[in-house]
mmCIF file of C-alpha atoms in Angstrom:
data_model
loop_
_atom_site.group_PDB
_atom_site.id
_atom_site.type_symbol
_atom_site.label_atom_id
_atom_site.label_comp_id
_atom_site.label_asym_id
_atom_site.label_seq_id
_atom_site.Cartn_x
_atom_site.Cartn_y
_atom_site.Cartn_z
ATOM 1 C CA MET A 4 14.319 -3.564 35.208
ATOM 2 C CA TRP A 5 11.513 -1.192 34.172
ATOM 3 C CA ALA A 6 12.362 1.605 36.090
ATOM 4 C CA ASP A 7 15.488 2.033 34.725
ATOM 5 C CA ALA A 8 13.715 2.421 30.926
ATOM 6 C CA ALA A 9 11.349 4.599 31.855
ATOM 7 C CA ARG A 10 14.618 6.907 33.725
ATOM 8 C CA ALA A 11 16.778 6.346 30.535
ATOM 9 C CA VAL A 12 13.811 7.771 28.042
ATOM 10 C CA GLY A 13 12.586 10.739 30.275
ATOM 11 C CA ALA A 14 9.153 8.870 31.220
ATOM 12 C CA GLU A 15 7.945 10.166 33.820
ATOM 13 C CA SER A 16 6.628 5.571 34.270
ATOM 14 C CA VAL A 17 5.750 2.274 33.315
ATOM 15 C CA MET A 18 3.165 1.146 32.711
ATOM 16 C CA LEU A 19 2.610 -2.813 32.649
ATOM 17 C CA GLY A 20 -0.819 -4.920 33.050
ATOM 18 C CA SER A 21 -2.254 -8.516 31.831
ATOM 19 C CA ASP A 22 -5.204 -9.825 28.947
ATOM 20 C CA TYR A 23 -6.382 -13.052 29.802
ATOM 21 C CA ASN A 24 -3.745 -15.455 27.925
ATOM 22 C CA GLY A 25 -1.178 -13.877 30.571
ATOM 23 C CA GLY A 26 0.529 -12.010 28.162
ATOM 24 C CA VAL A 27 2.033 -8.215 29.568
ATOM 25 C CA ARG A 28 0.408 -5.636 26.857
ATOM 26 C CA HIS A 29 1.156 -1.660 27.483
ATOM 27 C CA LEU A 30 3.657 0.662 27.842
ATOM 28 C CA ARG A 31 2.902 4.435 28.597
ATOM 29 C CA PRO A 32 2.764 6.307 25.851
ATOM 30 C CA SER A 33 5.560 8.226 26.997
ATOM 31 C CA CYS A 34 8.999 7.906 25.971
ATOM 32 C CA GLY A 35 9.779 9.257 23.426
ATOM 33 C CA THR A 36 12.161 8.013 21.477
ATOM 34 C CA GLY A 37 10.843 8.713 18.466
ATOM 35 C CA THR A 38 9.587 5.050 17.481
ATOM 36 C CA SER A 39 6.293 3.975 17.598
ATOM 37 C CA LEU A 40 6.904 2.631 21.245
ATOM 38 C CA ASP A 41 5.211 6.748 21.667
ATOM 39 C CA GLY A 42 1.611 5.963 20.005
ATOM 40 C CA PRO A 43 -0.862 4.805 20.892
ATOM 41 C CA ALA A 44 -0.841 1.953 23.501
ATOM 42 C CA GLY A 45 3.032 1.255 22.749
ATOM 43 C CA LEU A 46 3.705 -1.890 21.702
ATOM 44 C CA TRP A 47 0.355 -4.298 22.596
ATOM 45 C CA ASN A 48 2.550 -7.308 23.115
ATOM 46 C CA ILE A 49 5.480 -5.363 24.199
ATOM 47 C CA ALA A 50 6.574 -9.720 26.792
ATOM 48 C CA GLN A 51 7.044 -11.042 22.998
ATOM 49 C CA SER A 52 8.714 -7.637 21.133
ATOM 50 C CA ALA A 53 12.298 -7.939 20.088
ATOM 51 C CA ALA A 54 11.703 -4.443 19.099
ATOM 52 C CA LEU A 55 11.323 -3.226 22.980
ATOM 53 C CA LEU A 56 14.371 -5.247 23.655
ATOM 54 C CA ASP A 57 16.050 -3.573 21.159
ATOM 55 C CA ALA A 58 15.133 -0.318 21.693
ATOM 56 C CA LEU A 59 15.973 -1.715 25.348
ATOM 57 C CA ALA A 60 19.783 -2.368 24.514
ATOM 58 C CA ARG A 61 19.824 1.098 22.043
ATOM 59 C CA LEU A 62 19.070 3.350 25.691
ATOM 60 C CA GLY A 63 21.497 1.090 27.020
ATOM 61 C CA ALA A 64 19.045 0.684 29.804
ATOM 62 C CA PRO A 65 20.650 -2.232 32.075
ATOM 63 C CA ARG A 66 18.218 -5.469 31.605
ATOM 64 C CA ALA A 67 18.123 -8.830 33.405
ATOM 65 C CA PRO A 68 17.552 -11.451 31.536
ATOM 66 C CA LEU A 69 14.441 -12.964 30.294
ATOM 67 C CA ARG A 70 13.802 -15.410 33.049
ATOM 68 C CA ALA A 71 14.759 -13.367 35.868
ATOM 69 C CA THR A 72 12.283 -10.744 35.068
ATOM 70 C CA LEU A 73 9.213 -13.507 34.339
ATOM 71 C CA GLU A 74 10.061 -14.587 37.585
ATOM 72 C CA ARG A 75 10.089 -11.323 39.715
ATOM 73 C CA PHE A 76 7.006 -10.879 37.330
ATOM 74 C CA LEU A 77 4.830 -14.102 38.919
ATOM 75 C CA SER A 78 6.554 -13.479 42.193
ATOM 76 C CA ALA A 79 5.113 -10.304 41.933
ATOM 77 C CA TRP A 80 1.873 -11.444 40.619
ATOM 78 C CA GLU A 81 0.505 -12.907 43.549
ATOM 79 C CA LYS A 82 1.344 -10.261 46.284
ATOM 80 C CA VAL A 83 -0.970 -7.704 43.855
ATOM 81 C CA ARG A 84 -4.024 -5.907 45.208
ATOM 82 C CA PRO A 85 -7.514 -4.477 45.016
ATOM 83 C CA TRP A 86 -7.634 0.009 45.400
ATOM 84 C CA LYS A 87 -8.678 -0.087 48.879
ATOM 85 C CA ASP A 88 -12.154 1.531 48.443
ATOM 86 C CA ALA A 89 -12.839 -1.337 45.815
ATOM 87 C CA ALA A 90 -15.299 -3.553 46.804
ATOM 88 C CA SER A 91 -13.249 -7.087 47.003
ATOM 89 C CA GLU A 92 -10.371 -7.445 49.441
ATOM 90 C CA SER A 93 -9.197 -10.256 47.630
ATOM 91 C CA GLY A 94 -5.930 -10.621 44.672
ATOM 92 C CA LEU A 95 -5.769 -10.990 41.525
ATOM 93 C CA PRO A 96 -6.629 -14.363 39.924
ATOM 94 C CA SER A 97 -3.525 -16.840 40.380
ATOM 95 C CA ARG A 98 -1.292 -17.230 36.594
ATOM 96 C CA ARG A 99 -3.232 -20.546 36.347
ATOM 97 C CA VAL A 100 -6.178 -18.855 35.330
ATOM 98 C CA VAL A 101 -5.319 -15.898 33.493
ATOM 99 C CA MET A 102 -3.133 -18.322 30.984
ATOM 100 C CA GLY A 103 -5.084 -19.317 29.346
ATOM 101 C CA PRO A 104 -6.444 -21.812 27.660
ATOM 102 C CA SER A 105 -7.411 -19.584 24.865
ATOM 103 C CA LEU A 106 -8.443 -19.087 20.764
ATOM 104 C CA SER A 107 -6.126 -17.939 18.323
ATOM 105 C CA ILE A 108 -7.738 -17.459 15.261
ATOM 106 C CA GLU A 109 -6.217 -15.674 12.208
ATOM 107 C CA ALA A 110 -8.349 -15.629 8.661
ATOM 108 C CA LEU A 111 -6.932 -13.913 5.528
ATOM 109 C CA GLY A 112 -8.654 -13.417 2.236
ATOM 110 C CA GLY A 113 -8.066 -11.886 -1.331
ATOM 111 C CA ILE A 114 -6.681 -12.821 -4.320
ATOM 112 C CA GLY A 115 -5.093 -16.441 -4.959
ATOM 113 C CA GLY A 116 -4.519 -18.428 -9.319
ATOM 114 C CA SER A 117 -2.808 -21.776 -10.171
ATOM 115 C CA GLY A 118 -1.199 -21.634 -13.812
ATOM 116 C CA ASP A 119 -2.929 -19.184 -15.931
ATOM 117 C CA ARG A 120 -6.748 -19.243 -13.589
ATOM 118 C CA LEU A 121 -7.871 -16.113 -10.981
ATOM 119 C CA GLY A 122 -9.650 -17.318 -8.189
ATOM 120 C CA ALA A 123 -11.284 -16.348 -4.704
ATOM 121 C CA HIS A 124 -8.462 -16.819 -2.324
ATOM 122 C CA PHE A 125 -9.548 -17.712 1.149
ATOM 123 C CA GLY A 126 -7.545 -19.059 4.409
ATOM 124 C CA LEU A 127 -9.569 -19.573 8.780
ATOM 125 C CA ASP A 128 -6.259 -20.945 11.240
ATOM 126 C CA LEU A 129 -7.705 -21.973 14.541
ATOM 127 C CA ARG A 130 -5.263 -22.958 17.798
ATOM 128 C CA ILE A 131 -6.624 -23.839 21.407
ATOM 129 C CA ARG A 132 -3.080 -22.857 22.864
ATOM 130 C CA LYS A 133 -2.642 -22.949 27.157
ATOM 131 C CA ASP A 134 0.073 -20.557 28.279
ATOM 132 C CA THR A 135 2.618 -23.241 29.800
ATOM 133 C CA GLY A 136 3.622 -20.263 33.253
ATOM 134 C CA ILE A 137 7.156 -22.783 32.599
ATOM 135 C CA PRO A 138 9.869 -20.493 34.102
ATOM 136 C CA LEU A 139 12.243 -20.334 30.589
ATOM 137 C CA ASP A 140 14.275 -17.252 28.261
ATOM 138 C CA ALA A 141 11.263 -18.385 25.550
ATOM 139 C CA GLU A 142 7.755 -19.341 28.075
ATOM 140 C CA PRO A 143 6.885 -22.736 25.955
ATOM 141 C CA VAL A 144 2.704 -22.132 24.537
ATOM 142 C CA VAL A 145 0.406 -25.682 24.047
ATOM 143 C CA TYR A 146 -1.445 -25.992 21.073
ATOM 144 C CA LEU A 147 -4.206 -28.693 21.898
ATOM 145 C CA ALA A 148 -6.002 -28.856 19.137
ATOM 146 C CA ARG A 149 -4.920 -26.447 15.486
ATOM 147 C CA ALA A 150 -6.790 -26.250 12.110
ATOM 148 C CA ARG A 151 -6.286 -24.978 8.601
ATOM 149 C CA VAL A 152 -8.304 -24.410 5.683
ATOM 150 C CA GLU A 153 -7.487 -23.052 2.461
ATOM 151 C CA GLY A 154 -8.316 -23.058 -0.652
ATOM 152 C CA THR A 155 -8.415 -20.877 -4.024
ATOM 153 C CA HIS A 156 -12.163 -21.021 -5.916
ATOM 154 C CA ALA A 157 -11.856 -20.584 -9.737
ATOM 155 C CA LEU A 158 -13.983 -16.959 -10.965
ATOM 156 C CA GLY A 159 -16.825 -17.544 -12.744
ATOM 157 C CA ALA A 160 -16.316 -21.893 -12.079
ATOM 158 C CA ASP A 161 -17.582 -23.884 -9.208
ATOM 159 C CA GLU A 162 -14.693 -25.912 -9.317
ATOM 160 C CA PHE A 163 -11.628 -25.480 -6.295
ATOM 161 C CA LEU A 164 -7.913 -24.470 -7.618
ATOM 162 C CA HIS A 165 -6.354 -25.643 -4.786
ATOM 163 C CA LEU A 166 -7.815 -26.735 -1.198
ATOM 164 C CA GLY A 167 -6.215 -27.975 1.778
ATOM 165 C CA LEU A 168 -6.994 -28.771 4.834
ATOM 166 C CA ALA A 169 -5.083 -29.605 8.167
ATOM 167 C CA PHE A 170 -5.215 -30.785 11.835
ATOM 168 C CA SER A 171 -3.325 -31.124 13.940
ATOM 169 C CA PRO A 172 -3.496 -32.774 17.115
ATOM 170 C CA ALA A 173 -1.164 -31.184 19.382
ATOM 171 C CA GLY A 174 1.949 -28.945 19.204
ATOM 172 C CA ILE A 175 4.399 -27.109 21.054
ATOM 173 C CA ASP A 176 5.984 -23.943 20.581
ATOM 174 C CA ALA A 177 8.512 -21.467 22.236
ATOM 175 C CA GLY A 178 9.121 -18.385 20.853
ATOM 176 C CA SER A 179 12.260 -15.229 21.967
ATOM 177 C CA GLY A 180 12.899 -12.192 19.809
ATOM 178 C CA GLY A 181 12.554 -13.923 15.934
ATOM 179 C CA ASP A 182 14.043 -16.624 17.920
ATOM 180 C CA LEU A 183 11.695 -19.900 17.473
ATOM 181 C CA VAL A 184 11.252 -23.874 18.292
ATOM 182 C CA GLU A 185 8.090 -25.690 16.338
ATOM 183 C CA GLY A 186 6.586 -29.910 16.824
ATOM 184 C CA GLU A 187 3.408 -30.858 15.923
ATOM 185 C CA ILE A 188 2.215 -34.817 16.754
ATOM 186 C CA LEU A 189 0.595 -36.596 14.567
ATOM 187 C CA PRO A 190 -0.071 -33.824 11.406
ATOM 188 C CA PHE A 191 -3.055 -34.599 9.432
ATOM 189 C CA ARG A 192 -4.046 -33.557 5.792
ATOM 190 C CA ILE A 193 -5.726 -33.338 2.432
ATOM 191 C CA GLU A 194 -5.963 -31.929 -0.728
ATOM 192 C CA ARG A 195 -7.187 -31.329 -3.885
ATOM 193 C CA ARG A 196 -4.933 -29.848 -6.596
ATOM 194 C CA PRO A 197 -5.983 -30.902 -9.712
ATOM 195 C CA ALA A 198 -2.988 -29.278 -11.645
ATOM 196 C CA LEU A 199 -1.075 -31.357 -10.242
ATOM 197 C CA ASP A 200 -3.763 -34.671 -11.168
ATOM 198 C CA GLN A 201 -3.978 -35.007 -7.364
ATOM 199 C CA GLY A 202 -7.929 -35.640 -7.044
ATOM 200 C CA LEU A 203 -7.433 -35.989 -3.499
ATOM 201 C CA ALA A 204 -4.183 -36.669 -1.617
ATOM 202 C CA ALA A 205 -4.375 -37.068 1.623
ATOM 203 C CA ARG A 206 -1.548 -37.379 4.601
ATOM 204 C CA LEU A 207 -0.578 -38.179 7.987
ATOM 205 C CA GLU A 208 2.598 -38.062 9.630
ATOM 206 C CA LEU A 209 4.565 -38.810 12.500
ATOM 207 C CA PHE A 210 6.039 -35.234 13.824
ATOM 208 C CA ARG A 211 7.370 -31.973 12.075
ATOM 209 C CA GLY A 212 8.926 -29.381 13.381
ATOM 210 C CA ARG A 213 10.117 -26.030 12.962
ATOM 211 C CA LEU A 214 13.168 -24.040 13.533
ATOM 212 C CA ARG A 215 13.769 -20.078 13.346
ATOM 213 C CA THR A 216 17.243 -18.870 13.832
ATOM 214 C CA THR A 217 17.770 -15.192 13.859
ATOM 215 C CA PRO A 218 22.217 -14.853 13.944
ATOM 216 C CA SER A 219 23.185 -11.747 15.633
ATOM 217 C CA ALA A 220 26.914 -12.153 13.521
ATOM 218 C CA LEU A 221 24.011 -11.120 9.818
ATOM 219 C CA GLU A 222 22.759 -7.999 11.172
ATOM 220 C CA ALA A 223 22.336 -5.242 8.968
ATOM 221 C CA PRO A 224 22.338 -1.380 9.070
ATOM 222 C CA GLY A 225 18.391 -0.893 8.066
ATOM 223 C CA ILE A 226 17.874 -4.209 9.131
ATOM 224 C CA HIS A 227 15.569 -5.561 12.386
ATOM 225 C CA ALA A 228 16.351 -9.019 11.789
ATOM 226 C CA PHE A 229 17.738 -11.711 9.422
ATOM 227 C CA TYR A 230 16.321 -15.130 9.721
ATOM 228 C CA ALA A 231 17.068 -18.944 8.491
ATOM 229 C CA GLU A 232 14.392 -21.046 8.972
ATOM 230 C CA LEU A 233 14.607 -24.824 8.205
ATOM 231 C CA ALA A 234 11.640 -27.192 8.750
ATOM 232 C CA ILE A 235 11.314 -32.111 8.726
ATOM 233 C CA ASP A 236 8.874 -33.494 8.304
ATOM 234 C CA ILE A 237 9.482 -37.518 9.975
ATOM 235 C CA LEU A 238 7.767 -40.811 8.710
ATOM 236 C CA GLY A 239 4.272 -41.208 7.649
ATOM 237 C CA TYR A 240 1.372 -42.106 4.922
ATOM 238 C CA GLN A 241 0.833 -40.779 1.710
ATOM 239 C CA MET A 242 -2.443 -41.836 -0.096
ATOM 240 C CA TRP A 243 -2.791 -39.941 -4.586
ATOM 241 C CA ARG A 244 -5.980 -40.339 -6.027
ATOM 242 C CA ARG A 245 -5.458 -39.362 -9.550
ATOM 243 C CA ILE A 246 -7.748 -37.787 -11.759
ATOM 244 C CA GLU A 247 -6.579 -38.870 -15.360
ATOM 245 C CA ALA A 248 -6.001 -42.238 -13.987
ATOM 246 C CA GLY A 249 -9.029 -42.429 -12.217
ATOM 247 C CA ASP A 250 -6.113 -44.754 -9.344
ATOM 248 C CA ASP A 251 -5.471 -45.008 -5.952
ATOM 249 C CA LEU A 252 -1.352 -44.673 -4.852
ATOM 250 C CA HIS A 253 -0.445 -45.424 -1.289
ATOM 251 C CA GLY A 254 3.336 -44.699 0.034
ATOM 252 C CA PHE A 255 5.076 -43.975 3.218
ATOM 253 C CA VAL A 256 6.659 -40.707 4.093
ATOM 254 C CA LEU A 257 10.223 -41.577 4.267
ATOM 255 C CA GLY A 258 10.724 -37.582 5.361
ATOM 256 C CA GLY A 259 10.953 -34.157 3.551
ATOM 257 C CA VAL A 260 12.549 -30.847 4.796
ATOM 258 C CA SER A 261 12.403 -27.015 3.647
ATOM 259 C CA ALA A 262 15.014 -24.119 4.082
ATOM 260 C CA GLN A 263 13.693 -20.242 4.403
ATOM 261 C CA VAL A 264 15.457 -16.663 4.584
ATOM 262 C CA GLY A 265 14.417 -13.572 4.916
ATOM 263 C CA SER A 266 14.987 -10.233 6.037
ATOM 264 C CA ILE A 267 12.642 -7.958 8.216
ATOM 265 C CA LEU A 268 12.906 -4.109 7.965
ATOM 266 C CA GLY A 269 12.804 -1.995 10.255
ATOM 267 C CA ALA A 270 9.598 0.221 11.557
ATOM 268 C CA GLN A 271 8.159 2.785 10.108
ATOM 269 C CA ASP A 272 4.702 4.584 10.952
ATOM 270 C CA GLY A 273 4.018 1.302 13.102
ATOM 271 C CA LEU A 274 4.313 -0.927 9.774
ATOM 272 C CA SER A 275 7.271 -3.231 9.984
ATOM 273 C CA PHE A 276 8.103 -5.578 6.047
ATOM 274 C CA SER A 277 9.890 -8.538 5.869
ATOM 275 C CA ILE A 278 10.827 -10.684 2.360
ATOM 276 C CA TYR A 279 11.475 -14.257 2.293
ATOM 277 C CA GLY A 280 12.195 -16.608 0.058
ATOM 278 C CA GLY A 281 12.707 -20.767 -0.090
ATOM 279 C CA GLY A 282 12.037 -24.362 -1.117
ATOM 280 C CA GLY A 283 11.759 -27.902 0.512
ATOM 281 C CA ALA A 284 11.062 -31.498 -1.280
ATOM 282 C CA ASP A 285 9.424 -34.959 -0.161
ATOM 283 C CA PHE A 286 9.991 -38.427 -0.842
ATOM 284 C CA THR A 287 7.637 -41.752 -0.858
ATOM 285 C CA TRP A 288 8.148 -45.189 -1.317
ATOM 286 C CA VAL A 289 5.066 -45.721 -3.579
ATOM 287 C CA LEU A 290 3.555 -49.238 -1.851
ATOM 288 C CA SER A 291 1.496 -50.079 -4.672
ATOM 289 C CA PRO A 292 1.378 -48.606 -8.038
ATOM 290 C CA PRO A 293 -0.066 -50.063 -11.252
ATOM 291 C CA GLY A 294 1.538 -53.108 -12.623
ATOM 292 C CA GLY A 295 3.460 -53.915 -9.386
ATOM 293 C CA GLU A 296 5.806 -52.219 -10.405
ATOM 294 C CA SER A 297 7.336 -50.212 -6.978
ATOM 295 C CA GLY A 298 8.419 -46.501 -7.164
ATOM 296 C CA SER A 299 8.956 -43.027 -5.725
ATOM 297 C CA ILE A 300 6.961 -39.594 -5.480
ATOM 298 C CA SER A 301 8.086 -36.747 -4.196
ATOM 299 C CA GLN A 302 6.689 -33.173 -3.961
ATOM 300 C CA MET A 303 8.473 -30.418 -4.516
ATOM 301 C CA ARG A 304 8.021 -26.902 -3.493
ATOM 302 C CA MET A 305 9.560 -22.901 -4.004
ATOM 303 C CA PHE A 306 7.921 -19.716 -2.779
ATOM 304 C CA GLY A 307 8.524 -15.624 -1.447
ATOM 305 C CA GLY A 308 6.749 -12.904 -0.679
ATOM 306 C CA VAL A 309 6.507 -9.681 0.844
ATOM 307 C CA ARG A 310 4.568 -9.098 4.055
ATOM 308 C CA VAL A 311 3.392 -6.025 5.551
ATOM 309 C CA ALA A 312 2.288 -6.404 9.082
ATOM 310 C CA GLU A 313 0.824 -3.639 11.078
ATOM 311 C CA GLU A 314 3.653 -3.694 14.840
ATOM 312 C CA GLY A 315 2.862 -7.149 16.184
ATOM 313 C CA GLY A 316 1.121 -8.618 13.303
ATOM 314 C CA ARG A 317 -2.779 -8.082 14.518
ATOM 315 C CA PHE A 318 -2.946 -6.639 10.645
ATOM 316 C CA PHE A 319 -0.969 -7.784 7.680
ATOM 317 C CA GLN A 320 -0.854 -8.219 3.914
ATOM 318 C CA GLY A 321 1.575 -9.986 1.276
ATOM 319 C CA LEU A 322 2.063 -10.920 -2.023
ATOM 320 C CA GLU A 323 3.163 -14.408 -2.714
ATOM 321 C CA ALA A 324 4.668 -16.583 -6.168
ATOM 322 C CA GLN A 325 4.798 -20.002 -5.393
ATOM 323 C CA LEU A 326 5.581 -23.418 -8.259
ATOM 324 C CA PHE A 327 4.421 -26.601 -7.183
ATOM 325 C CA GLY A 328 6.085 -29.422 -8.758
ATOM 326 C CA VAL A 329 5.579 -33.073 -8.693
ATOM 327 C CA ARG A 330 7.812 -35.619 -10.242
ATOM 328 C CA GLU A 331 6.631 -39.248 -10.187
ATOM 329 C CA SER A 332 9.330 -42.254 -11.345
ATOM 330 C CA TYR A 333 7.731 -46.163 -11.017
ATOM 331 C CA GLY A 334 6.821 -46.724 -14.600
ATOM 332 C CA ASP A 335 7.134 -44.315 -17.361
ATOM 333 C CA VAL A 336 8.787 -41.176 -15.710
ATOM 334 C CA ARG A 337 6.404 -38.020 -15.664
ATOM 335 C CA TRP A 338 7.412 -34.531 -14.312
ATOM 336 C CA LEU A 339 4.175 -31.977 -13.551
ATOM 337 C CA HIS A 340 4.603 -28.109 -11.833
ATOM 338 C CA VAL A 341 2.090 -25.486 -12.307
ATOM 339 C CA PRO A 342 3.049 -21.748 -10.307
ATOM 340 C CA HIS A 343 0.915 -20.533 -7.542
ATOM 341 C CA TYR A 344 0.996 -17.161 -6.288
ATOM 342 C CA ARG A 345 -1.958 -14.662 -4.528
ATOM 343 C CA GLY A 346 -2.166 -11.269 -2.573
ATOM 344 C CA PHE A 347 -3.595 -10.504 0.409
ATOM 345 C CA ILE A 348 -5.160 -9.230 3.412
ATOM 346 C CA GLY A 349 -5.885 -11.053 7.119
ATOM 347 C CA ALA A 350 -6.325 -10.027 11.379
ATOM 348 C CA SER A 351 -5.122 -12.728 13.844
ATOM 349 C CA LEU A 352 -6.948 -12.334 16.805
#
């Protein structure tokens, strides 16, 4: 397939390599496609790049199924030997050695706000990941642990407008092109959001899943991909510590759902642009509210934003606006809401 692609674009050759986590890295920068593939090092992660596959399709180069390509690559991997004058005659490390585990890090910082107050916004996402080596079209990646922290610290005051910590012991995702399936077991989250009367909120769920698809029927000129995403939360326990009343509420999370749609515009000068928006809500049955009355609490969220990323997604920046709401329906019905917004820059390693 790669030889056919090279001939189709008039290149002398196509060069493939492997990084520590087993991903294919470099395309020789002589393809003459008129895109970012011509730049130094080409596309840094072509093994998972829909952009490369789209380029091959536009050029009319024959393409084997991804599963067949992966199996062919892995079978050839074990047969490769060093150059004749190399000190060692042993083969390259086995696939089992190079496919992990490894550490994935995403960090961001910028300016955020809640209501009419501004603050310094920050976020950090850490994952210990491991490729499975399963020869599917979308090779699954297992996350052995994932920890996230995100918050906005008020300017000129010693308090957080919002602070959240999250952890999940295990998860798995599999992506191919713009499609993605992701799942986490026993995700746990604690957060503080004073504008919603949340001194402390803790939540433990049984399962969280996410599905993203890029319908080919909705392709349009100038748009690299249009996507739709659905996420669900299934069963859990929730605790709130209210600031005003000074009491704790406990309940069962029956479920939650959120949806998102967006468009990824074609890359220009090595950058890709995405616009997205969506919303979601959940429902919790309150076990022991004040006065012994049963009731429920629903948390709702609407959001929209724009994101600009270096091709490959290593560096990114964006703007996002959100509206958070809480509806309490035990005793007197109470509705609280607060807008939240942020502008950020970040890096993924």
